[in-house]
PDB file of C-alpha atoms and ligand atoms in Angstrom:
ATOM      1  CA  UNK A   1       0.000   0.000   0.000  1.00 50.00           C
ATOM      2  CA  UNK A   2       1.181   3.578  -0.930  1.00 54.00           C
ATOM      3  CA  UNK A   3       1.127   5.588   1.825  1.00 60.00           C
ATOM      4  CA  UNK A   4       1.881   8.934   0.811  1.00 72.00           C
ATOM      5  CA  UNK A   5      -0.860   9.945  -1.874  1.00 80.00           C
ATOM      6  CA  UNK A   6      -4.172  10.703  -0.708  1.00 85.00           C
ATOM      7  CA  UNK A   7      -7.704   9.127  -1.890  1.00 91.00           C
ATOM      8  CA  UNK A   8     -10.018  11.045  -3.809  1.00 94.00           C
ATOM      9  CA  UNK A   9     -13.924   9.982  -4.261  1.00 96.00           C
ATOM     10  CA  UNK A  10     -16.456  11.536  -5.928  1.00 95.00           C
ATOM     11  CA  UNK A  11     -19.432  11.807  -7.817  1.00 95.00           C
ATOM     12  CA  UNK A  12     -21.677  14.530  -9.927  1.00 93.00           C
ATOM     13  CA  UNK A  13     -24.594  14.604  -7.783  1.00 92.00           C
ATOM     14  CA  UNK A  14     -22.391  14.617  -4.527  1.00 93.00           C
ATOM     15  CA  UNK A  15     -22.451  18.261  -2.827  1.00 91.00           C
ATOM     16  CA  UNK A  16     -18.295  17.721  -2.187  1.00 94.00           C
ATOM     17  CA  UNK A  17     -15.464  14.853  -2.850  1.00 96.00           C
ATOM     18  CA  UNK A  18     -14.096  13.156  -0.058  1.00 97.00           C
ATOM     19  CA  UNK A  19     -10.048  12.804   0.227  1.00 96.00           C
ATOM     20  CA  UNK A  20      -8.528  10.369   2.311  1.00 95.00           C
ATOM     21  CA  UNK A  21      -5.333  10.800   3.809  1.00 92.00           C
ATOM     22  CA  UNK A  22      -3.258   7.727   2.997  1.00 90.00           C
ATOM     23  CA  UNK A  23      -2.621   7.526   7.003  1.00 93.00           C
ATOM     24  CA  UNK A  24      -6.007   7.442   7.641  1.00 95.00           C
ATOM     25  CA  UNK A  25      -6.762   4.082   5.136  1.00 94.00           C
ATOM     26  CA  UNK A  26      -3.563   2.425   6.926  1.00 94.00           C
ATOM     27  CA  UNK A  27      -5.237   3.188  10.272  1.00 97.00           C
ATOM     28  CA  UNK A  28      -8.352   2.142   9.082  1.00 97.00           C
ATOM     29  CA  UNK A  29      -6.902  -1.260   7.747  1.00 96.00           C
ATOM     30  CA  UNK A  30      -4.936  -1.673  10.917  1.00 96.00           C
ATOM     31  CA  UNK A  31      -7.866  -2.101  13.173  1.00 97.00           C
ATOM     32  CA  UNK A  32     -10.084  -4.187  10.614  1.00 97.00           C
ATOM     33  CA  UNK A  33      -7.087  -6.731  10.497  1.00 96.00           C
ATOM     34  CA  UNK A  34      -7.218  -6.489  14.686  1.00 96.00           C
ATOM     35  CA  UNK A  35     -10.956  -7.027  14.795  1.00 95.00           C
ATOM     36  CA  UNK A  36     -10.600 -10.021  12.895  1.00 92.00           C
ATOM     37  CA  UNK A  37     -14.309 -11.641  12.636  1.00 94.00           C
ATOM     38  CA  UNK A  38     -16.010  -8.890  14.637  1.00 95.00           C
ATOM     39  CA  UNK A  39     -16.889  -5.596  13.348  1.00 96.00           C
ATOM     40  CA  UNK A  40     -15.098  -2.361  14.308  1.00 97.00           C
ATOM     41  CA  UNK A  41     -15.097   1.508  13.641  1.00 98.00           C
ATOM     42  CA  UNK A  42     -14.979   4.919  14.706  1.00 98.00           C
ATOM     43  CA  UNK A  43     -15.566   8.797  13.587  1.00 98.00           C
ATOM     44  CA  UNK A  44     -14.102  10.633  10.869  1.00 98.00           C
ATOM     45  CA  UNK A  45     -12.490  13.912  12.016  1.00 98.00           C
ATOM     46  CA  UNK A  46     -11.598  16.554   8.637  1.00 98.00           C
ATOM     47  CA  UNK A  47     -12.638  19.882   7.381  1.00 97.00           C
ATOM     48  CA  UNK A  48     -13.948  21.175   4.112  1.00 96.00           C
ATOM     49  CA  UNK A  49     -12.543  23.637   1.870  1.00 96.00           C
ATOM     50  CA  UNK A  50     -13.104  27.269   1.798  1.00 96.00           C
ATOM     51  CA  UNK A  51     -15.679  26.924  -1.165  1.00 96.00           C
ATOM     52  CA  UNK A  52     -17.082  23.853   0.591  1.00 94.00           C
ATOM     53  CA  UNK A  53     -16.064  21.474  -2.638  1.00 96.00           C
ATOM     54  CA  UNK A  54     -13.652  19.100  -0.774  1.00 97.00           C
ATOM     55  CA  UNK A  55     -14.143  17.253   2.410  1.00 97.00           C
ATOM     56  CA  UNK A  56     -10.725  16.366   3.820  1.00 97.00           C
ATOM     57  CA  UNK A  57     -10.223  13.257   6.454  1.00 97.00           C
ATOM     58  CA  UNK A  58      -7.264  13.750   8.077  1.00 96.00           C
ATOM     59  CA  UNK A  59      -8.034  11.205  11.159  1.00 97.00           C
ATOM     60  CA  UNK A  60      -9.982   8.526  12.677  1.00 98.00           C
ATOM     61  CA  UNK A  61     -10.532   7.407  15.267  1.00 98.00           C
ATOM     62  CA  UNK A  62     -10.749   3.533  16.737  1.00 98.00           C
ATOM     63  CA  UNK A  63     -13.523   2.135  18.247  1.00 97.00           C
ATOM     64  CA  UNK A  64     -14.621   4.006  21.674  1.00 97.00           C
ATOM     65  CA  UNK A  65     -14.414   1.148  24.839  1.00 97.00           C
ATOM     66  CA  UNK A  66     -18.199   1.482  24.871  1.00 98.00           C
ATOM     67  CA  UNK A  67     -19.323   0.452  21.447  1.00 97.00           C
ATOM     68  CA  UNK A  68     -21.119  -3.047  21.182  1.00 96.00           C
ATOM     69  CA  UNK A  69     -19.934  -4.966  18.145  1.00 94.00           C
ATOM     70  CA  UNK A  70     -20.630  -8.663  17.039  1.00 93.00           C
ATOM     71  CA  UNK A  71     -19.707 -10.241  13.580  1.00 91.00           C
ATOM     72  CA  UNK A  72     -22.685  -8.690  11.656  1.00 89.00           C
ATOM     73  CA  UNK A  73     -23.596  -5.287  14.072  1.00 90.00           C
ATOM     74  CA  UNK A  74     -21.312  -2.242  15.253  1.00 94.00           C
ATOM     75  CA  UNK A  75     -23.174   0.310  17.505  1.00 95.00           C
ATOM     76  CA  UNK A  76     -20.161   2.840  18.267  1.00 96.00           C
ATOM     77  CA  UNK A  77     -20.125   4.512  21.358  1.00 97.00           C
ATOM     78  CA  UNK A  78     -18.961   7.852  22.583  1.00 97.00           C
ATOM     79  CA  UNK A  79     -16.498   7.144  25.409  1.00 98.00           C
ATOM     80  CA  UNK A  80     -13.852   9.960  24.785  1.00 97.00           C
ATOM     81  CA  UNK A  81     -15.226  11.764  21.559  1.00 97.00           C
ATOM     82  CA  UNK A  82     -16.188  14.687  23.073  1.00 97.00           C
ATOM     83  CA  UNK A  83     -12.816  15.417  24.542  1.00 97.00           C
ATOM     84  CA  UNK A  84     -10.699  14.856  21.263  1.00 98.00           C
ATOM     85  CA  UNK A  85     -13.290  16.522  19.253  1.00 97.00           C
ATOM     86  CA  UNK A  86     -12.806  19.867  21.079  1.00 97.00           C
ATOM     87  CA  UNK A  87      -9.404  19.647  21.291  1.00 97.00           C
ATOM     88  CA  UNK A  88      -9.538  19.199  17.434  1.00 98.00           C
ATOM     89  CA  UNK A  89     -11.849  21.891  16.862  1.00 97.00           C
ATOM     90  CA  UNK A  90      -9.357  24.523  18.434  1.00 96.00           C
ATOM     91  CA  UNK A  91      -7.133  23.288  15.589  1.00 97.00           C
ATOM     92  CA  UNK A  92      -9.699  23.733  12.776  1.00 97.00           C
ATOM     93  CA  UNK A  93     -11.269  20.369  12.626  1.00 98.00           C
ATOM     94  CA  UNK A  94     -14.076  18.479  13.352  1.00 97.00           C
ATOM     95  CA  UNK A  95     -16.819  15.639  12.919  1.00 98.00           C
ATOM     96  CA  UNK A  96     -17.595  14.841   9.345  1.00 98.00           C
ATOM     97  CA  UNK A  97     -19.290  11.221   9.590  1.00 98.00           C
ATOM     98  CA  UNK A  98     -18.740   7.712  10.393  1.00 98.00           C
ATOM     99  CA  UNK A  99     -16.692   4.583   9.370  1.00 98.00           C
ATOM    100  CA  UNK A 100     -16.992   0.757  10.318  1.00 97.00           C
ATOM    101  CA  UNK A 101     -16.061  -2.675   9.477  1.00 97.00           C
ATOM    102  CA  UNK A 102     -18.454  -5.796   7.576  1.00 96.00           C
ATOM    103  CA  UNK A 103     -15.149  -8.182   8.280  1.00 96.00           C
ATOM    104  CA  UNK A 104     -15.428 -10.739   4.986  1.00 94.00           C
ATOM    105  CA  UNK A 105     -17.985  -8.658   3.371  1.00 92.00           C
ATOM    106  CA  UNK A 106     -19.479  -6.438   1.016  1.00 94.00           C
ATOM    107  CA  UNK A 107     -18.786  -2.894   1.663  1.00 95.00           C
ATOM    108  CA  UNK A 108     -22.400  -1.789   0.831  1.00 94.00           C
ATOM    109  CA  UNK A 109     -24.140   0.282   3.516  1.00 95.00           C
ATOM    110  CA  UNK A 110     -26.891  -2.131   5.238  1.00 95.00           C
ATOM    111  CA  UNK A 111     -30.870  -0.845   5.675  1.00 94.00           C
ATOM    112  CA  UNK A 112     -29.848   0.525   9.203  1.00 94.00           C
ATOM    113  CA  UNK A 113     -26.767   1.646   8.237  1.00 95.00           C
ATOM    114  CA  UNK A 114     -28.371   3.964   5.982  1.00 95.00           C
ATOM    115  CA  UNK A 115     -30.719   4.807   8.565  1.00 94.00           C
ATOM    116  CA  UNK A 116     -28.360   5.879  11.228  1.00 95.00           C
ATOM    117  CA  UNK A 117     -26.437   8.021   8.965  1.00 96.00           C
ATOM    118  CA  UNK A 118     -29.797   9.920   7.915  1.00 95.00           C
ATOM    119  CA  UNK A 119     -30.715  10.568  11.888  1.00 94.00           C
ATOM    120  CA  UNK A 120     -27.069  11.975  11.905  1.00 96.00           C
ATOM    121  CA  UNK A 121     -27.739  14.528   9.340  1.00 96.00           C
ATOM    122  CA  UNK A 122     -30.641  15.616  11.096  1.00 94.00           C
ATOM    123  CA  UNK A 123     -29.305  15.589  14.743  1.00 94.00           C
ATOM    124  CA  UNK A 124     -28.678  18.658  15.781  1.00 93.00           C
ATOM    125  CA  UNK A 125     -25.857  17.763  18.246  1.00 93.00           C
ATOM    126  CA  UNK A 126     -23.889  16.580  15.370  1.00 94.00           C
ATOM    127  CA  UNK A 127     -23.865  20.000  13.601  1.00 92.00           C
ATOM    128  CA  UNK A 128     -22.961  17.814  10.449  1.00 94.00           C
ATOM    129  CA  UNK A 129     -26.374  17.600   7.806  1.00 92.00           C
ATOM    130  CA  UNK A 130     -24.279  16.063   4.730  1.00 95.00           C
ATOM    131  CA  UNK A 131     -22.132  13.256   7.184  1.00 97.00           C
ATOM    132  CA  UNK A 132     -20.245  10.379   5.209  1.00 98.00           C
ATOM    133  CA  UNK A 133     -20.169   7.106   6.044  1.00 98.00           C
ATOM    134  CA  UNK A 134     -16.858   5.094   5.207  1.00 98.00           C
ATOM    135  CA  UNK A 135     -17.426   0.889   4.859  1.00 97.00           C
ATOM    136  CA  UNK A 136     -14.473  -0.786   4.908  1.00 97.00           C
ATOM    137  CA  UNK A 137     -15.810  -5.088   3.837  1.00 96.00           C
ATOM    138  CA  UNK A 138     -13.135  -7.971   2.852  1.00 95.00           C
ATOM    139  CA  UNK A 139     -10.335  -9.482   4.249  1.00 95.00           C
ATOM    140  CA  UNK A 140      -7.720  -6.851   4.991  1.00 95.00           C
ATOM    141  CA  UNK A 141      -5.401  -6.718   4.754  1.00 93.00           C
ATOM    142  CA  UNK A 142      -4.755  -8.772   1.816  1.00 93.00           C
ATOM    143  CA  UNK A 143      -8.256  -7.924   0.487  1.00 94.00           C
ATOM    144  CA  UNK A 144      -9.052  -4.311   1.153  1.00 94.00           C
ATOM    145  CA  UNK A 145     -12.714  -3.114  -0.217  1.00 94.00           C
ATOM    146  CA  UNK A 146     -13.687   0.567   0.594  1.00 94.00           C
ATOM    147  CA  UNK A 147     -16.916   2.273  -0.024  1.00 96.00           C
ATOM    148  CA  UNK A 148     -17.752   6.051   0.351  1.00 97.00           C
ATOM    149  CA  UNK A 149     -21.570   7.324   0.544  1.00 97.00           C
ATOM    150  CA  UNK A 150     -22.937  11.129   1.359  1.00 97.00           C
ATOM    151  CA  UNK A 151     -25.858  10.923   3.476  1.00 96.00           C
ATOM    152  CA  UNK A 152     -28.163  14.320   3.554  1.00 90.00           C
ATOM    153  CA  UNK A 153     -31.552  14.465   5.318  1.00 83.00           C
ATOM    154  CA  UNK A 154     -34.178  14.737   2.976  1.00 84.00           C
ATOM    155  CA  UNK A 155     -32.533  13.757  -0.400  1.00 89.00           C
ATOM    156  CA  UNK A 156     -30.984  10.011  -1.282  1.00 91.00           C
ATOM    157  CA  UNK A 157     -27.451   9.430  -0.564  1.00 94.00           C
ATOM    158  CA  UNK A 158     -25.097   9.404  -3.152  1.00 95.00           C
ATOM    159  CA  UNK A 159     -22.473   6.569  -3.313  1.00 95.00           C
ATOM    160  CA  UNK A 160     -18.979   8.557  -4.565  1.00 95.00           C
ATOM    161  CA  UNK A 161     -16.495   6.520  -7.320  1.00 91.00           C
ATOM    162  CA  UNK A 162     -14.278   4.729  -6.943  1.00 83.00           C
ATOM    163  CA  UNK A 163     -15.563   1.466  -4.801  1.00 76.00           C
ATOM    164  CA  UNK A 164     -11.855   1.221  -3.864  1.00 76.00           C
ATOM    165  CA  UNK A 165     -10.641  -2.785  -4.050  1.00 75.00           C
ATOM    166  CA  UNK A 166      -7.190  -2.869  -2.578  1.00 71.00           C
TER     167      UNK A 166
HETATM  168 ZN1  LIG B 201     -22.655  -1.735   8.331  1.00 91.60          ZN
END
């Protein structure tokens, strides 16, 4: 894996393009190889650009201690987000969606996936109405499939290119 040059998705009906640090997929790979068979995730923690056209993941984070996770369900929880997300914010970033694990599977967003990204954009805690949601599905890391959708409240979400196959 390279791990200098960033990740760009995108798509015409998507209101920005995600980039991807390279650090970030290596991270991201790093715990999805740990987790083995169960899943596993975090936040995403960027910024957008001044015109609002790029949405820039510098970091995420692993799985807070209190998130539930089996082989097929990931409910993240919140045990020390609030802390690193303020100290972030003082240095110009913050939230800007989700990521998890399906370990040996498709990287599609499930039905209640989808529907806890859409109560994210519309969660006013949150403060984040267009929030992406990162899949990571395979067998990392010698089988590395990444998917990247943008979720906004009352429109569909839009699925950005490439589906990523490592
Ligand atoms: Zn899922």
């Amino acid at each position: 894996m390279n791990d200098s040059v960033p990740l760009s998705f995108s798509s015409p009906s998507a209101p920005y393009t995600v980039t991807l640090e390279a650090t970030v997929l290596s991270k991201m790979v790093s715990d999805c190889t740990r987790a083995g068979a169960h899943e596993t995730g975090g936040i995403l923690i960027g910024n957008y650009s001044s015109d609002g056209s790029i949405a820039l993941i510098s970091e995420i984070t692993s799985h807070p201690k209190d998130s539930i996770s089996s082989s097929v369900t990931f409910q993240r929880g919140i045990i020390g987000l609030k802390e690193l997300l303020a100290a972030r914010w003082d240095e110009g970033f913050h939230y800007v969606g989700e990521w998890h694990y399906h370990p040996g599977g498709s990287p599609e967003p499930s039905g209640p996936d989808i529907h806890a990204m859409r109560s994210i954009a519309t969660n006013a805690k949150y403060s984040c109405r267009e929030p992406i949601l990162i899949i990571l599905g395979g067998r990392p890391p010698r089988e590395v499939k990444l998917s990247v959708t943008v979720f906004q409240a009352n429109r569909p979400s839009v699925r950005l290119n490439p589906f990523y196959y490592l």
